[in-house]
Each structure stands twice: as C-alpha cells, then as structure tokens.
Amino acid sequence: MKNSRLNSIPLNIILSASFFSFLVSCSDVELNPEQSERYISFGTPGLEFEGTRASLVDGFGAEDGKVSEFRVWGYCVPNRVGTNEDDQASASADWDTKSGHVKPDVFSGITVRYDNGGMTYSPAKEWVTHSSDVSASYDYKYGFIAVANDNGSGFAMNSGAGIPELSFTMPFQKTDDYNTALDRTAVPDALLASRFDQTRRMGKVNLNFEHILTGIRFRAVNSSGMLLTVRKVTLSGRFYRSGKFRFQTTKMTRNVESLETDYYSGTFTIFDGTQDIPDNQSQIIGKDLSNDSDLGNVLLLLPNPNGVPPVGEDLDPAVFSLGSNKIITIEYTLTDGSGNAVNYSGSTGKFSLRYVPQPNTLHTANLTFTGDRVIVLFEADNNTNWENGSDNNIEIN
C-alpha cells in the first residue's frame, strides 16, 4: 500500500423499515385420545415463510438453528379484589376485566418442548373445572404468555397476583466505557407470544411469536471506479439495556428503562476482516455469497417504542430511539487498475434517527463508497421478504 490518509465520512441517511413476523401454532401433549380433551395442549409450530434466516430465528424444531422449546405462563381464575381467594365466578370474564387480579394458576413458566413433530410438556395440565358447574367451565377464559430463545435468562416474569409484566435484559453489564468491546453474537433473537380469552371449547392453544428486538445490517455499495475492500465496520454508543412488557389488556404495551437509569455502552464490531466488492457491485457485509438466504452480520438492539423523532436529544430529558452517542466507523481500501492501494478510515460522528425503529424489523444501512467519501443510507428490506416491506423515506440527521 503506497499511502494512507484519514477522511471524515459525511453523513446523508434515509431510513425506512419493513416488518417480519411468523405464526406459531402448537401440538398435543403426549396423551391417550380419551384423555386429550381434559388437558391443555399446544398446536404444532409453523411459520408463514420458509427458508433460513442465518443466525436469526426462522422456526421451531429439533434441527440446528431452530428453537426447540418455549416457556409459558397460563392464567384463568383471578383473585377476589383485595384478597388471595379465588374468584371462580370471574373465571369467564374477559382478560381486560380481570387482568389486574390474575396469577399464574395454570402454568408458571413451564417449559414446552418440540418432540417428534409436536409440543410436549410434563406433567400434563387439565383445563380448570368447577365441580358444581362443569358446563360453565368450558367457557372459562384463559391468558397465555410465552417466551423463547432468550438463552433462558433474558426474560423474567413478575410473581404474585396482578397485571402480568415481563422484563427483558440484554446480556451486557452497565458501563460508561464506549471502548468496551460488545459481542453482537451474544444478543439472543428473543421471541414473545401471547394469547388471551382462549376457552376450552377452542381446543389447542395457538401462539403467534414475534421477535422483540430490531435488526440492523450493512451493505457496501461500490461506486468508486476501483476495487473496494471493506476491512472493518463498527457501531458505538450508549444503548438500552432493559425493557418491560405489560399485559393489562389483550394489546401488550412495552417500554424501556431510561438511558439515564439502565444502559450499556461500548462498541459493536459489525465486521472485521476483508471483503472485496468489485466496482459497480454491492454486497451485504458479512454475507455468505454461496447462501442466498444468509442475512449477513445482523446487529440486534432493544428499541425504544416511545422514542421521539425527529431529534429526541433536543428534549430534556432526551428520548432516543435506539440509544445515544451513536457513531458508525468504517475502514476500507480502494485499489486502482494498476494495483495502487489507498487505505481510508472515517466516522459518521454522532447521528440521530428521524424514525422510531420498531421491534420485529430489519433495517439495512447502505454504505455507498464514491472514492474518498462514503454516503450512509438506510432502506427497507423488501427483498428479504420478512413481510411486505415498506419505504417511508424518513431521514436520519
């Protein structure tokens, strides 16, 4: 390499989003046919789409890369208001009516496993039945909340009677050091599902899981007229560490702990190696080019659904969407037709989102290399078919 210089990378970013989701139905507990109606069972896991999603979850099953189990809490008979006594008469009430007094009387974090094509758990649990009015028991209304793929420690449910509230914590310690190395592969692609007002007459409990985090990946677009070699891409900042999911109604609400209260700081290395991109071509950074379904190197972050665009940091206190002090740093090499190579490195400086990234979404940041400058552009991932995609043309400054 003949010479090297440092260049600031000007920032010009546009953001839009696409959403992906999948449906999960479940299967029978291993029961004799004459027993199965008495016991709660789950349908067989299934997805609305096919194909792998790299390290991200694409389905339930026993194969490598699949999710083989989930944990579930089940609720039916609430307490009488102000007491610890069962209120059997309110077992048929809608979830929105009784949620403030429920307790996990059906399941309390029991593990349901994928086994031989179906979902099994032990011991089998009977539907709640009131001996004095068996017929009415068929109309008791249940609530089910399930989590999966959190490494067994990300989610925690509150105990006792009251509105169910799940907490989720990212696998990083609280720190103020922005130089702390953060491993993006340590973040689990955690899943969450809920179903309310299920009755025994409906049969199997079908759960629709969704990803609770938002995904960010990068694409290198070579418009330099030379051979581009991407050497390193990082994202640093202070990020949200924990959030809560509250089930007061059938529509879940979620919040994150303030960046002033609970956070982690450091630098995620998105890519560190050599990836060559010929002129007038583009590649997803970290993608296995022999695998069309590989998503590349995806970073998962906990989003703040209450972020305030366009410039949340102008508020007091600031309300960021993904975190504060966010900086993208890029190192790359350009090689001309004569073999002369020049190294470049630069940073976006601190940037702010003009869009609130949602959970269950994937964003791609296009890094367009034009020579000694890089333009950063976020776009919707329509081509990954995580749902229908979107193009909101929302700017980031």
mmCIF file of C-alpha atoms in Angstrom:
data_model
loop_
_atom_site.group_PDB
_atom_site.id
_atom_site.type_symbol
_atom_site.label_atom_id
_atom_site.label_comp_id
_atom_site.label_asym_id
_atom_site.label_seq_id
_atom_site.Cartn_x
_atom_site.Cartn_y
_atom_site.Cartn_z
ATOM 1 C CA MET A 1 0.000 0.000 0.000
ATOM 2 C CA LYS A 2 1.545 3.267 -1.126
ATOM 3 C CA ASN A 3 -0.139 5.808 1.081
ATOM 4 C CA SER A 4 -2.845 6.232 3.653
ATOM 5 C CA ARG A 5 -4.966 9.109 4.872
ATOM 6 C CA LEU A 6 -7.796 9.802 7.287
ATOM 7 C CA ASN A 7 -11.077 11.132 5.940
ATOM 8 C CA SER A 8 -14.229 12.207 7.724
ATOM 9 C CA ILE A 9 -17.235 10.495 6.230
ATOM 10 C CA PRO A 10 -20.086 12.935 5.559
ATOM 11 C CA LEU A 11 -23.476 11.646 6.635
ATOM 12 C CA ASN A 12 -26.593 11.573 4.475
ATOM 13 C CA ILE A 13 -29.021 8.977 5.766
ATOM 14 C CA ILE A 14 -32.546 7.950 4.824
ATOM 15 C CA LEU A 15 -34.422 5.344 6.834
ATOM 16 C CA SER A 16 -37.416 3.190 6.163
ATOM 17 C CA ALA A 17 -38.470 -0.150 7.554
ATOM 18 C CA SER A 18 -40.028 -3.486 6.810
ATOM 19 C CA PHE A 19 -41.601 -5.834 9.255
ATOM 20 C CA PHE A 20 -41.288 -9.571 9.583
ATOM 21 C CA SER A 21 -43.364 -11.908 11.627
ATOM 22 C CA PHE A 22 -44.227 -15.540 11.857
ATOM 23 C CA LEU A 23 -47.093 -17.546 13.214
ATOM 24 C CA VAL A 24 -46.729 -20.411 15.617
ATOM 25 C CA SER A 25 -49.433 -22.979 16.165
ATOM 26 C CA CYS A 26 -48.643 -25.850 18.631
ATOM 27 C CA SER A 27 -49.419 -29.749 19.084
ATOM 28 C CA ASP A 28 -50.724 -32.265 21.552
ATOM 29 C CA VAL A 29 -49.198 -33.168 24.844
ATOM 30 C CA GLU A 30 -48.495 -36.922 24.645
ATOM 31 C CA LEU A 31 -51.889 -38.156 25.855
ATOM 32 C CA ASN A 32 -54.234 -41.019 25.126
ATOM 33 C CA PRO A 33 -57.106 -39.977 22.821
ATOM 34 C CA GLU A 34 -59.685 -40.391 25.585
ATOM 35 C CA GLN A 35 -57.637 -38.100 27.840
ATOM 36 C CA SER A 36 -56.679 -35.318 25.422
ATOM 37 C CA GLU A 37 -59.852 -33.237 25.797
ATOM 38 C CA ARG A 38 -59.237 -32.888 29.523
ATOM 39 C CA TYR A 39 -55.771 -31.434 29.140
ATOM 40 C CA ILE A 40 -54.375 -28.200 27.777
ATOM 41 C CA SER A 41 -52.396 -28.782 24.590
ATOM 42 C CA PHE A 42 -50.464 -26.613 22.153
ATOM 43 C CA GLY A 43 -50.564 -26.704 18.358
ATOM 44 C CA THR A 44 -47.608 -27.678 16.146
ATOM 45 C CA PRO A 45 -45.143 -24.827 15.427
ATOM 46 C CA GLY A 46 -45.364 -23.436 11.918
ATOM 47 C CA LEU A 47 -44.231 -20.327 10.024
ATOM 48 C CA GLU A 48 -45.760 -18.172 7.318
ATOM 49 C CA PHE A 49 -42.491 -18.189 5.343
ATOM 50 C CA GLU A 50 -39.828 -20.733 4.508
ATOM 51 C CA GLY A 51 -36.047 -20.569 4.271
ATOM 52 C CA THR A 52 -33.288 -19.898 6.763
ATOM 53 C CA ARG A 53 -32.580 -16.567 8.409
ATOM 54 C CA ALA A 54 -28.894 -17.005 9.215
ATOM 55 C CA SER A 55 -28.376 -16.724 12.971
ATOM 56 C CA LEU A 56 -31.843 -15.255 13.417
ATOM 57 C CA VAL A 57 -34.747 -17.479 14.330
ATOM 58 C CA ASP A 58 -36.807 -18.828 11.464
ATOM 59 C CA GLY A 59 -38.860 -21.526 13.168
ATOM 60 C CA PHE A 60 -39.388 -24.160 15.813
ATOM 61 C CA GLY A 61 -37.947 -27.646 15.542
ATOM 62 C CA ALA A 62 -35.222 -30.020 16.607
ATOM 63 C CA GLU A 63 -32.763 -29.068 13.827
ATOM 64 C CA ASP A 64 -29.725 -26.873 14.376
ATOM 65 C CA GLY A 65 -30.659 -23.210 14.205
ATOM 66 C CA LYS A 66 -34.270 -23.882 15.171
ATOM 67 C CA VAL A 67 -35.935 -23.169 18.510
ATOM 68 C CA SER A 68 -36.737 -26.396 20.322
ATOM 69 C CA GLU A 69 -38.719 -25.092 23.300
ATOM 70 C CA PHE A 70 -40.550 -22.171 24.884
ATOM 71 C CA ARG A 71 -41.660 -21.189 28.387
ATOM 72 C CA VAL A 72 -45.293 -20.357 29.079
ATOM 73 C CA TRP A 73 -47.354 -18.751 31.826
ATOM 74 C CA GLY A 74 -51.072 -19.500 31.964
ATOM 75 C CA TYR A 75 -53.856 -17.631 33.783
ATOM 76 C CA CYS A 76 -57.537 -18.391 34.365
ATOM 77 C CA VAL A 77 -59.136 -17.853 37.791
ATOM 78 C CA PRO A 78 -58.389 -14.397 39.247
ATOM 79 C CA ASN A 79 -58.280 -13.441 42.896
ATOM 80 C CA ARG A 80 -61.117 -11.632 44.555
ATOM 81 C CA VAL A 81 -60.269 -7.939 44.702
ATOM 82 C CA GLY A 82 -58.186 -7.219 47.783
ATOM 83 C CA THR A 83 -57.824 -10.892 48.793
ATOM 84 C CA ASN A 84 -55.835 -14.014 47.991
ATOM 85 C CA GLU A 85 -59.010 -16.041 47.478
ATOM 86 C CA ASP A 86 -60.070 -17.464 44.117
ATOM 87 C CA ASP A 87 -62.887 -15.623 42.371
ATOM 88 C CA GLN A 88 -64.343 -18.578 40.491
ATOM 89 C CA ALA A 89 -67.308 -16.507 39.283
ATOM 90 C CA SER A 90 -64.908 -14.262 37.339
ATOM 91 C CA ALA A 91 -63.125 -17.102 35.538
ATOM 92 C CA SER A 92 -65.292 -16.438 32.456
ATOM 93 C CA ALA A 93 -64.527 -12.696 32.459
ATOM 94 C CA ASP A 94 -62.628 -11.112 29.578
ATOM 95 C CA TRP A 95 -58.904 -10.614 30.063
ATOM 96 C CA ASP A 96 -59.265 -6.823 30.032
ATOM 97 C CA THR A 97 -61.624 -7.103 33.001
ATOM 98 C CA LYS A 98 -59.701 -9.491 35.230
ATOM 99 C CA SER A 99 -56.046 -8.893 34.284
ATOM 100 C CA GLY A 100 -55.379 -6.787 37.382
ATOM 101 C CA HIS A 101 -56.128 -9.721 39.684
ATOM 102 C CA VAL A 102 -54.749 -12.763 37.855
ATOM 103 C CA LYS A 103 -51.991 -15.091 38.980
ATOM 104 C CA PRO A 104 -50.256 -17.891 37.032
ATOM 105 C CA ASP A 105 -52.624 -20.580 38.319
ATOM 106 C CA VAL A 106 -52.438 -22.666 35.125
ATOM 107 C CA PHE A 107 -48.749 -22.540 34.168
ATOM 108 C CA SER A 108 -45.905 -20.743 35.901
ATOM 109 C CA GLY A 109 -43.083 -20.696 33.367
ATOM 110 C CA ILE A 110 -43.392 -24.373 32.441
ATOM 111 C CA THR A 111 -41.167 -25.482 29.541
ATOM 112 C CA VAL A 112 -42.879 -26.836 26.430
ATOM 113 C CA ARG A 113 -40.547 -28.788 24.132
ATOM 114 C CA TYR A 114 -40.614 -29.709 20.478
ATOM 115 C CA ASP A 115 -40.577 -33.508 20.346
ATOM 116 C CA ASN A 116 -41.271 -35.821 17.393
ATOM 117 C CA GLY A 117 -43.098 -33.151 15.450
ATOM 118 C CA GLY A 118 -45.228 -31.860 18.333
ATOM 119 C CA MET A 119 -45.073 -29.842 21.539
ATOM 120 C CA THR A 120 -44.903 -31.761 24.818
ATOM 121 C CA TYR A 121 -44.661 -30.830 28.483
ATOM 122 C CA SER A 122 -44.901 -32.653 31.771
ATOM 123 C CA PRO A 123 -46.897 -33.115 33.895
ATOM 124 C CA ALA A 124 -49.982 -32.623 31.730
ATOM 125 C CA LYS A 125 -52.304 -29.902 32.990
ATOM 126 C CA GLU A 126 -56.098 -30.229 32.996
ATOM 127 C CA TRP A 127 -58.354 -27.386 31.964
ATOM 128 C CA VAL A 128 -59.752 -25.692 35.059
ATOM 129 C CA THR A 129 -63.088 -27.283 36.014
ATOM 130 C CA HIS A 130 -65.574 -26.192 38.670
ATOM 131 C CA SER A 131 -67.215 -29.279 40.114
ATOM 132 C CA SER A 132 -70.577 -27.578 40.727
ATOM 133 C CA ASP A 133 -70.942 -26.396 37.114
ATOM 134 C CA VAL A 134 -68.787 -28.396 34.701
ATOM 135 C CA SER A 135 -70.556 -26.985 31.641
ATOM 136 C CA ALA A 136 -69.739 -23.394 32.607
ATOM 137 C CA SER A 137 -66.082 -24.359 32.980
ATOM 138 C CA TYR A 138 -65.871 -24.826 29.211
ATOM 139 C CA ASP A 139 -66.325 -21.079 28.837
ATOM 140 C CA TYR A 140 -63.653 -20.054 31.320
ATOM 141 C CA LYS A 141 -61.287 -17.599 29.609
ATOM 142 C CA TYR A 142 -57.531 -18.105 29.768
ATOM 143 C CA GLY A 143 -54.490 -15.986 29.096
ATOM 144 C CA PHE A 144 -51.195 -17.456 27.879
ATOM 145 C CA ILE A 145 -47.848 -15.620 27.651
ATOM 146 C CA ALA A 146 -44.828 -17.414 26.169
ATOM 147 C CA VAL A 147 -41.156 -16.594 25.587
ATOM 148 C CA ALA A 148 -38.398 -18.360 23.673
ATOM 149 C CA ASN A 149 -34.784 -18.131 22.558
ATOM 150 C CA ASP A 150 -33.635 -15.752 25.294
ATOM 151 C CA ASN A 151 -30.807 -18.045 26.468
ATOM 152 C CA GLY A 152 -33.013 -18.913 29.431
ATOM 153 C CA SER A 153 -32.202 -15.712 31.301
ATOM 154 C CA GLY A 154 -33.251 -12.673 29.296
ATOM 155 C CA PHE A 155 -36.918 -12.747 30.273
ATOM 156 C CA ALA A 156 -38.308 -12.690 33.827
ATOM 157 C CA MET A 157 -41.997 -12.633 34.843
ATOM 158 C CA ASN A 158 -43.314 -10.782 37.890
ATOM 159 C CA SER A 159 -44.619 -13.020 40.646
ATOM 160 C CA GLY A 160 -47.859 -12.966 42.592
ATOM 161 C CA ALA A 161 -51.292 -11.676 41.631
ATOM 162 C CA GLY A 162 -51.671 -8.609 39.456
ATOM 163 C CA ILE A 163 -51.128 -7.490 35.892
ATOM 164 C CA PRO A 164 -48.520 -9.794 34.262
ATOM 165 C CA GLU A 165 -45.337 -7.925 33.396
ATOM 166 C CA LEU A 166 -42.318 -9.433 31.687
ATOM 167 C CA SER A 167 -38.906 -7.846 31.881
ATOM 168 C CA PHE A 168 -36.137 -8.425 29.339
ATOM 169 C CA THR A 169 -32.455 -7.628 29.879
ATOM 170 C CA MET A 170 -29.732 -7.520 27.232
ATOM 171 C CA PRO A 171 -26.662 -9.692 28.020
ATOM 172 C CA PHE A 172 -24.323 -6.780 28.860
ATOM 173 C CA GLN A 173 -23.263 -5.154 32.098
ATOM 174 C CA LYS A 174 -23.921 -1.497 32.788
ATOM 175 C CA THR A 175 -20.870 0.509 31.778
ATOM 176 C CA ASP A 176 -19.909 4.038 30.708
ATOM 177 C CA ASP A 177 -16.860 2.970 28.691
ATOM 178 C CA TYR A 178 -17.555 3.459 24.972
ATOM 179 C CA ASN A 179 -14.420 1.474 24.163
ATOM 180 C CA THR A 180 -15.837 -1.669 25.769
ATOM 181 C CA ALA A 181 -15.944 -4.429 23.150
ATOM 182 C CA LEU A 182 -19.508 -5.702 22.681
ATOM 183 C CA ASP A 183 -20.152 -9.060 21.022
ATOM 184 C CA ARG A 184 -23.155 -8.762 18.704
ATOM 185 C CA THR A 185 -23.483 -12.575 18.551
ATOM 186 C CA ALA A 186 -24.155 -12.646 22.298
ATOM 187 C CA VAL A 187 -27.549 -10.988 21.787
ATOM 188 C CA PRO A 188 -30.300 -13.634 21.559
ATOM 189 C CA ASP A 189 -33.030 -13.263 18.945
ATOM 190 C CA ALA A 190 -35.616 -13.378 21.726
ATOM 191 C CA LEU A 191 -39.236 -14.248 20.946
ATOM 192 C CA LEU A 192 -42.506 -13.357 22.644
ATOM 193 C CA ALA A 193 -46.100 -14.542 22.163
ATOM 194 C CA SER A 194 -49.407 -14.064 23.925
ATOM 195 C CA ARG A 195 -52.966 -15.294 23.533
ATOM 196 C CA PHE A 196 -55.944 -14.154 25.577
ATOM 197 C CA ASP A 197 -59.573 -15.144 26.101
ATOM 198 C CA GLN A 198 -58.873 -18.706 24.980
ATOM 199 C CA THR A 199 -61.535 -21.196 26.104
ATOM 200 C CA ARG A 200 -61.557 -24.942 26.416
ATOM 201 C CA ARG A 201 -64.067 -25.112 23.565
ATOM 202 C CA MET A 202 -61.448 -23.636 21.220
ATOM 203 C CA GLY A 203 -59.191 -26.672 21.641
ATOM 204 C CA LYS A 204 -55.441 -26.349 21.194
ATOM 205 C CA VAL A 205 -53.686 -23.151 22.215
ATOM 206 C CA ASN A 206 -52.101 -21.495 19.165
ATOM 207 C CA LEU A 207 -49.350 -18.949 19.799
ATOM 208 C CA ASN A 208 -48.008 -16.326 17.390
ATOM 209 C CA PHE A 209 -44.416 -15.456 18.242
ATOM 210 C CA GLU A 210 -42.575 -12.301 17.226
ATOM 211 C CA HIS A 211 -39.019 -11.009 17.589
ATOM 212 C CA ILE A 212 -38.789 -8.330 20.295
ATOM 213 C CA LEU A 213 -35.581 -6.685 19.010
ATOM 214 C CA THR A 214 -34.826 -4.628 15.931
ATOM 215 C CA GLY A 215 -32.127 -5.693 13.464
ATOM 216 C CA ILE A 216 -29.521 -3.579 11.675
ATOM 217 C CA ARG A 217 -27.140 -4.792 8.985
ATOM 218 C CA PHE A 218 -24.914 -3.066 6.422
ATOM 219 C CA ARG A 219 -24.499 -3.260 2.641
ATOM 220 C CA ALA A 220 -21.399 -1.980 0.841
ATOM 221 C CA VAL A 221 -22.164 -0.279 -2.494
ATOM 222 C CA ASN A 222 -19.070 0.304 -4.624
ATOM 223 C CA SER A 223 -19.354 3.401 -6.846
ATOM 224 C CA SER A 224 -15.697 4.313 -6.607
ATOM 225 C CA GLY A 225 -14.424 3.129 -10.001
ATOM 226 C CA MET A 226 -11.928 0.899 -8.165
ATOM 227 C CA LEU A 227 -11.824 -2.365 -6.265
ATOM 228 C CA LEU A 228 -13.280 -1.855 -2.779
ATOM 229 C CA THR A 229 -12.084 -3.875 0.204
ATOM 230 C CA VAL A 230 -14.113 -3.373 3.379
ATOM 231 C CA ARG A 231 -11.898 -4.037 6.374
ATOM 232 C CA LYS A 232 -13.888 -3.008 9.435
ATOM 233 C CA VAL A 233 -17.284 -1.579 10.387
ATOM 234 C CA THR A 234 -18.258 -0.710 13.956
ATOM 235 C CA LEU A 235 -21.164 0.921 15.765
ATOM 236 C CA SER A 236 -20.551 2.508 19.141
ATOM 237 C CA GLY A 237 -22.834 4.307 21.589
ATOM 238 C CA ARG A 238 -24.923 4.004 24.738
ATOM 239 C CA PHE A 239 -27.793 1.560 24.243
ATOM 240 C CA TYR A 240 -30.955 0.446 26.020
ATOM 241 C CA ARG A 241 -30.316 -2.487 28.335
ATOM 242 C CA SER A 242 -33.740 -3.487 29.693
ATOM 243 C CA GLY A 243 -37.409 -3.201 28.893
ATOM 244 C CA LYS A 244 -40.812 -4.280 30.184
ATOM 245 C CA PHE A 245 -43.811 -5.894 28.503
ATOM 246 C CA ARG A 246 -47.123 -5.301 30.261
ATOM 247 C CA PHE A 247 -50.329 -7.244 29.618
ATOM 248 C CA GLN A 248 -53.073 -5.153 31.191
ATOM 249 C CA THR A 249 -55.212 -5.603 28.076
ATOM 250 C CA THR A 250 -55.089 -8.037 25.180
ATOM 251 C CA LYS A 251 -52.869 -5.468 23.445
ATOM 252 C CA MET A 252 -49.429 -5.600 25.025
ATOM 253 C CA THR A 253 -47.612 -2.380 25.909
ATOM 254 C CA ARG A 254 -43.842 -2.116 26.108
ATOM 255 C CA ASN A 255 -41.341 0.375 27.480
ATOM 256 C CA VAL A 256 -37.603 0.567 28.032
ATOM 257 C CA GLU A 257 -35.706 1.758 31.057
ATOM 258 C CA SER A 258 -34.292 5.248 30.629
ATOM 259 C CA LEU A 259 -30.775 5.641 29.266
ATOM 260 C CA GLU A 260 -30.092 7.562 32.462
ATOM 261 C CA THR A 261 -31.163 4.596 34.597
ATOM 262 C CA ASP A 262 -30.150 1.347 32.908
ATOM 263 C CA TYR A 263 -27.893 1.144 29.863
ATOM 264 C CA TYR A 264 -24.714 -0.356 28.456
ATOM 265 C CA SER A 265 -22.045 1.423 26.457
ATOM 266 C CA GLY A 266 -19.390 0.185 24.095
ATOM 267 C CA THR A 267 -18.560 -0.719 20.514
ATOM 268 C CA PHE A 268 -20.077 -3.478 18.403
ATOM 269 C CA THR A 269 -17.793 -4.805 15.696
ATOM 270 C CA ILE A 270 -20.104 -5.478 12.772
ATOM 271 C CA PHE A 271 -17.297 -6.727 10.557
ATOM 272 C CA ASP A 272 -13.547 -7.244 10.907
ATOM 273 C CA GLY A 273 -11.737 -8.917 8.024
ATOM 274 C CA THR A 274 -11.526 -8.422 4.256
ATOM 275 C CA GLN A 275 -14.486 -8.365 1.909
ATOM 276 C CA ASP A 276 -13.815 -7.420 -1.712
ATOM 277 C CA ILE A 277 -16.527 -5.691 -3.740
ATOM 278 C CA PRO A 278 -15.803 -5.006 -7.432
ATOM 279 C CA ASP A 279 -16.749 -1.648 -8.930
ATOM 280 C CA ASN A 280 -20.463 -1.115 -9.621
ATOM 281 C CA GLN A 281 -21.415 -4.018 -7.364
ATOM 282 C CA SER A 282 -22.825 -4.286 -3.856
ATOM 283 C CA GLN A 283 -22.705 -6.905 -1.106
ATOM 284 C CA ILE A 284 -24.251 -7.366 2.318
ATOM 285 C CA ILE A 285 -21.385 -7.122 4.779
ATOM 286 C CA GLY A 286 -20.556 -10.489 6.292
ATOM 287 C CA LYS A 287 -22.889 -12.366 3.961
ATOM 288 C CA ASP A 288 -22.018 -15.868 2.750
ATOM 289 C CA LEU A 289 -22.247 -15.328 -1.004
ATOM 290 C CA SER A 290 -22.872 -19.029 -1.561
ATOM 291 C CA ASN A 291 -26.036 -18.855 0.577
ATOM 292 C CA ASP A 292 -28.771 -16.630 -0.849
ATOM 293 C CA SER A 293 -30.782 -16.751 2.393
ATOM 294 C CA ASP A 294 -27.868 -15.643 4.601
ATOM 295 C CA LEU A 295 -28.698 -12.248 6.104
ATOM 296 C CA GLY A 296 -25.089 -11.231 6.730
ATOM 297 C CA ASN A 297 -23.905 -9.737 10.025
ATOM 298 C CA VAL A 298 -27.052 -8.519 11.777
ATOM 299 C CA LEU A 299 -26.867 -6.466 14.961
ATOM 300 C CA LEU A 300 -29.867 -6.779 17.305
ATOM 301 C CA LEU A 301 -30.741 -3.837 19.541
ATOM 302 C CA LEU A 302 -33.514 -3.155 22.047
ATOM 303 C CA PRO A 303 -35.621 -0.327 20.569
ATOM 304 C CA ASN A 304 -37.456 2.361 22.498
ATOM 305 C CA PRO A 305 -41.049 2.362 21.169
ATOM 306 C CA ASN A 306 -41.548 5.776 22.770
ATOM 307 C CA GLY A 307 -38.617 7.443 21.042
ATOM 308 C CA VAL A 308 -39.422 10.955 19.884
ATOM 309 C CA PRO A 309 -38.384 11.760 16.332
ATOM 310 C CA PRO A 310 -37.019 13.714 14.653
ATOM 311 C CA VAL A 311 -34.488 14.880 17.229
ATOM 312 C CA GLY A 312 -35.249 13.323 20.591
ATOM 313 C CA GLU A 313 -31.997 14.555 22.095
ATOM 314 C CA ASP A 314 -33.270 18.130 21.868
ATOM 315 C CA LEU A 315 -35.778 17.266 24.593
ATOM 316 C CA ASP A 316 -34.988 17.396 28.294
ATOM 317 C CA PRO A 317 -34.542 14.606 29.119
ATOM 318 C CA ALA A 318 -33.698 13.226 25.675
ATOM 319 C CA VAL A 319 -35.822 10.397 24.262
ATOM 320 C CA PHE A 320 -33.707 8.356 21.854
ATOM 321 C CA SER A 321 -34.956 5.546 19.623
ATOM 322 C CA LEU A 322 -32.002 3.133 19.820
ATOM 323 C CA GLY A 323 -29.517 4.864 22.086
ATOM 324 C CA SER A 324 -27.346 7.951 22.409
ATOM 325 C CA ASN A 325 -23.931 8.974 21.086
ATOM 326 C CA LYS A 326 -24.245 6.556 18.154
ATOM 327 C CA ILE A 327 -21.250 6.557 15.774
ATOM 328 C CA ILE A 328 -20.549 4.376 12.722
ATOM 329 C CA THR A 329 -16.842 3.920 11.918
ATOM 330 C CA ILE A 330 -15.587 2.400 8.667
ATOM 331 C CA GLU A 331 -12.152 1.236 7.494
ATOM 332 C CA TYR A 332 -11.641 0.317 3.830
ATOM 333 C CA THR A 333 -9.173 0.147 0.968
ATOM 334 C CA LEU A 334 -9.514 1.259 -2.666
ATOM 335 C CA THR A 335 -7.272 -0.344 -5.294
ATOM 336 C CA ASP A 336 -6.994 1.082 -8.825
ATOM 337 C CA GLY A 337 -6.385 -0.841 -12.032
ATOM 338 C CA SER A 338 -2.617 -0.520 -11.626
ATOM 339 C CA GLY A 339 -2.676 -2.140 -8.203
ATOM 340 C CA ASN A 340 -2.180 1.075 -6.249
ATOM 341 C CA ALA A 341 -3.991 0.743 -2.922
ATOM 342 C CA VAL A 342 -5.039 3.517 -0.563
ATOM 343 C CA ASN A 343 -6.377 2.946 2.962
ATOM 344 C CA TYR A 344 -9.191 5.087 4.309
ATOM 345 C CA SER A 345 -10.984 5.351 7.630
ATOM 346 C CA GLY A 346 -13.631 7.668 8.919
ATOM 347 C CA SER A 347 -16.645 8.185 11.116
ATOM 348 C CA THR A 348 -20.169 9.497 10.790
ATOM 349 C CA GLY A 349 -19.862 11.378 14.044
ATOM 350 C CA LYS A 350 -22.860 11.248 16.377
ATOM 351 C CA PHE A 351 -26.079 10.823 14.433
ATOM 352 C CA SER A 352 -29.775 10.848 15.349
ATOM 353 C CA LEU A 353 -32.727 8.922 13.978
ATOM 354 C CA ARG A 354 -35.701 10.657 12.441
ATOM 355 C CA TYR A 355 -37.624 7.405 12.708
ATOM 356 C CA VAL A 356 -38.521 5.162 15.639
ATOM 357 C CA PRO A 357 -37.288 1.638 14.762
ATOM 358 C CA GLN A 358 -39.826 -0.944 15.792
ATOM 359 C CA PRO A 359 -39.267 -4.424 17.188
ATOM 360 C CA ASN A 360 -39.623 -7.293 14.715
ATOM 361 C CA THR A 361 -37.998 -5.251 11.923
ATOM 362 C CA LEU A 362 -34.797 -5.423 9.900
ATOM 363 C CA HIS A 363 -33.018 -2.332 8.552
ATOM 364 C CA THR A 364 -30.153 -2.175 6.083
ATOM 365 C CA ALA A 365 -27.668 0.697 6.066
ATOM 366 C CA ASN A 366 -26.223 1.158 2.586
ATOM 367 C CA LEU A 367 -22.632 2.346 2.716
ATOM 368 C CA THR A 368 -22.029 3.869 -0.723
ATOM 369 C CA PHE A 369 -18.320 4.292 -1.457
ATOM 370 C CA THR A 370 -17.672 7.043 -4.026
ATOM 371 C CA GLY A 371 -13.928 7.374 -3.655
ATOM 372 C CA ASP A 372 -12.681 9.147 -0.562
ATOM 373 C CA ARG A 373 -16.248 9.676 0.663
ATOM 374 C CA VAL A 374 -18.958 7.372 1.997
ATOM 375 C CA ILE A 375 -22.692 8.116 1.951
ATOM 376 C CA VAL A 376 -24.790 6.217 4.501
ATOM 377 C CA LEU A 377 -28.366 5.387 3.524
ATOM 378 C CA PHE A 378 -30.906 3.286 5.446
ATOM 379 C CA GLU A 379 -33.612 1.476 3.466
ATOM 380 C CA ALA A 380 -36.400 -1.045 3.822
ATOM 381 C CA ASP A 381 -35.558 -4.710 3.405
ATOM 382 C CA ASN A 382 -38.226 -5.521 0.851
ATOM 383 C CA ASN A 383 -36.025 -8.142 -0.768
ATOM 384 C CA THR A 384 -35.705 -10.255 2.383
ATOM 385 C CA ASN A 385 -39.460 -10.948 2.435
ATOM 386 C CA TRP A 386 -39.817 -10.620 6.193
ATOM 387 C CA GLU A 387 -43.237 -9.246 5.374
ATOM 388 C CA ASN A 388 -44.379 -6.871 2.666
ATOM 389 C CA GLY A 389 -41.711 -4.269 3.304
ATOM 390 C CA SER A 390 -42.131 -0.519 3.286
ATOM 391 C CA ASP A 391 -40.459 2.642 2.076
ATOM 392 C CA ASN A 392 -41.135 5.557 4.360
ATOM 393 C CA ASN A 393 -38.382 7.907 3.117
ATOM 394 C CA ILE A 394 -37.758 9.075 6.660
ATOM 395 C CA GLU A 395 -34.497 10.930 7.132
ATOM 396 C CA ILE A 396 -31.844 10.484 9.768
ATOM 397 C CA ASN A 397 -29.712 13.503 10.502
#
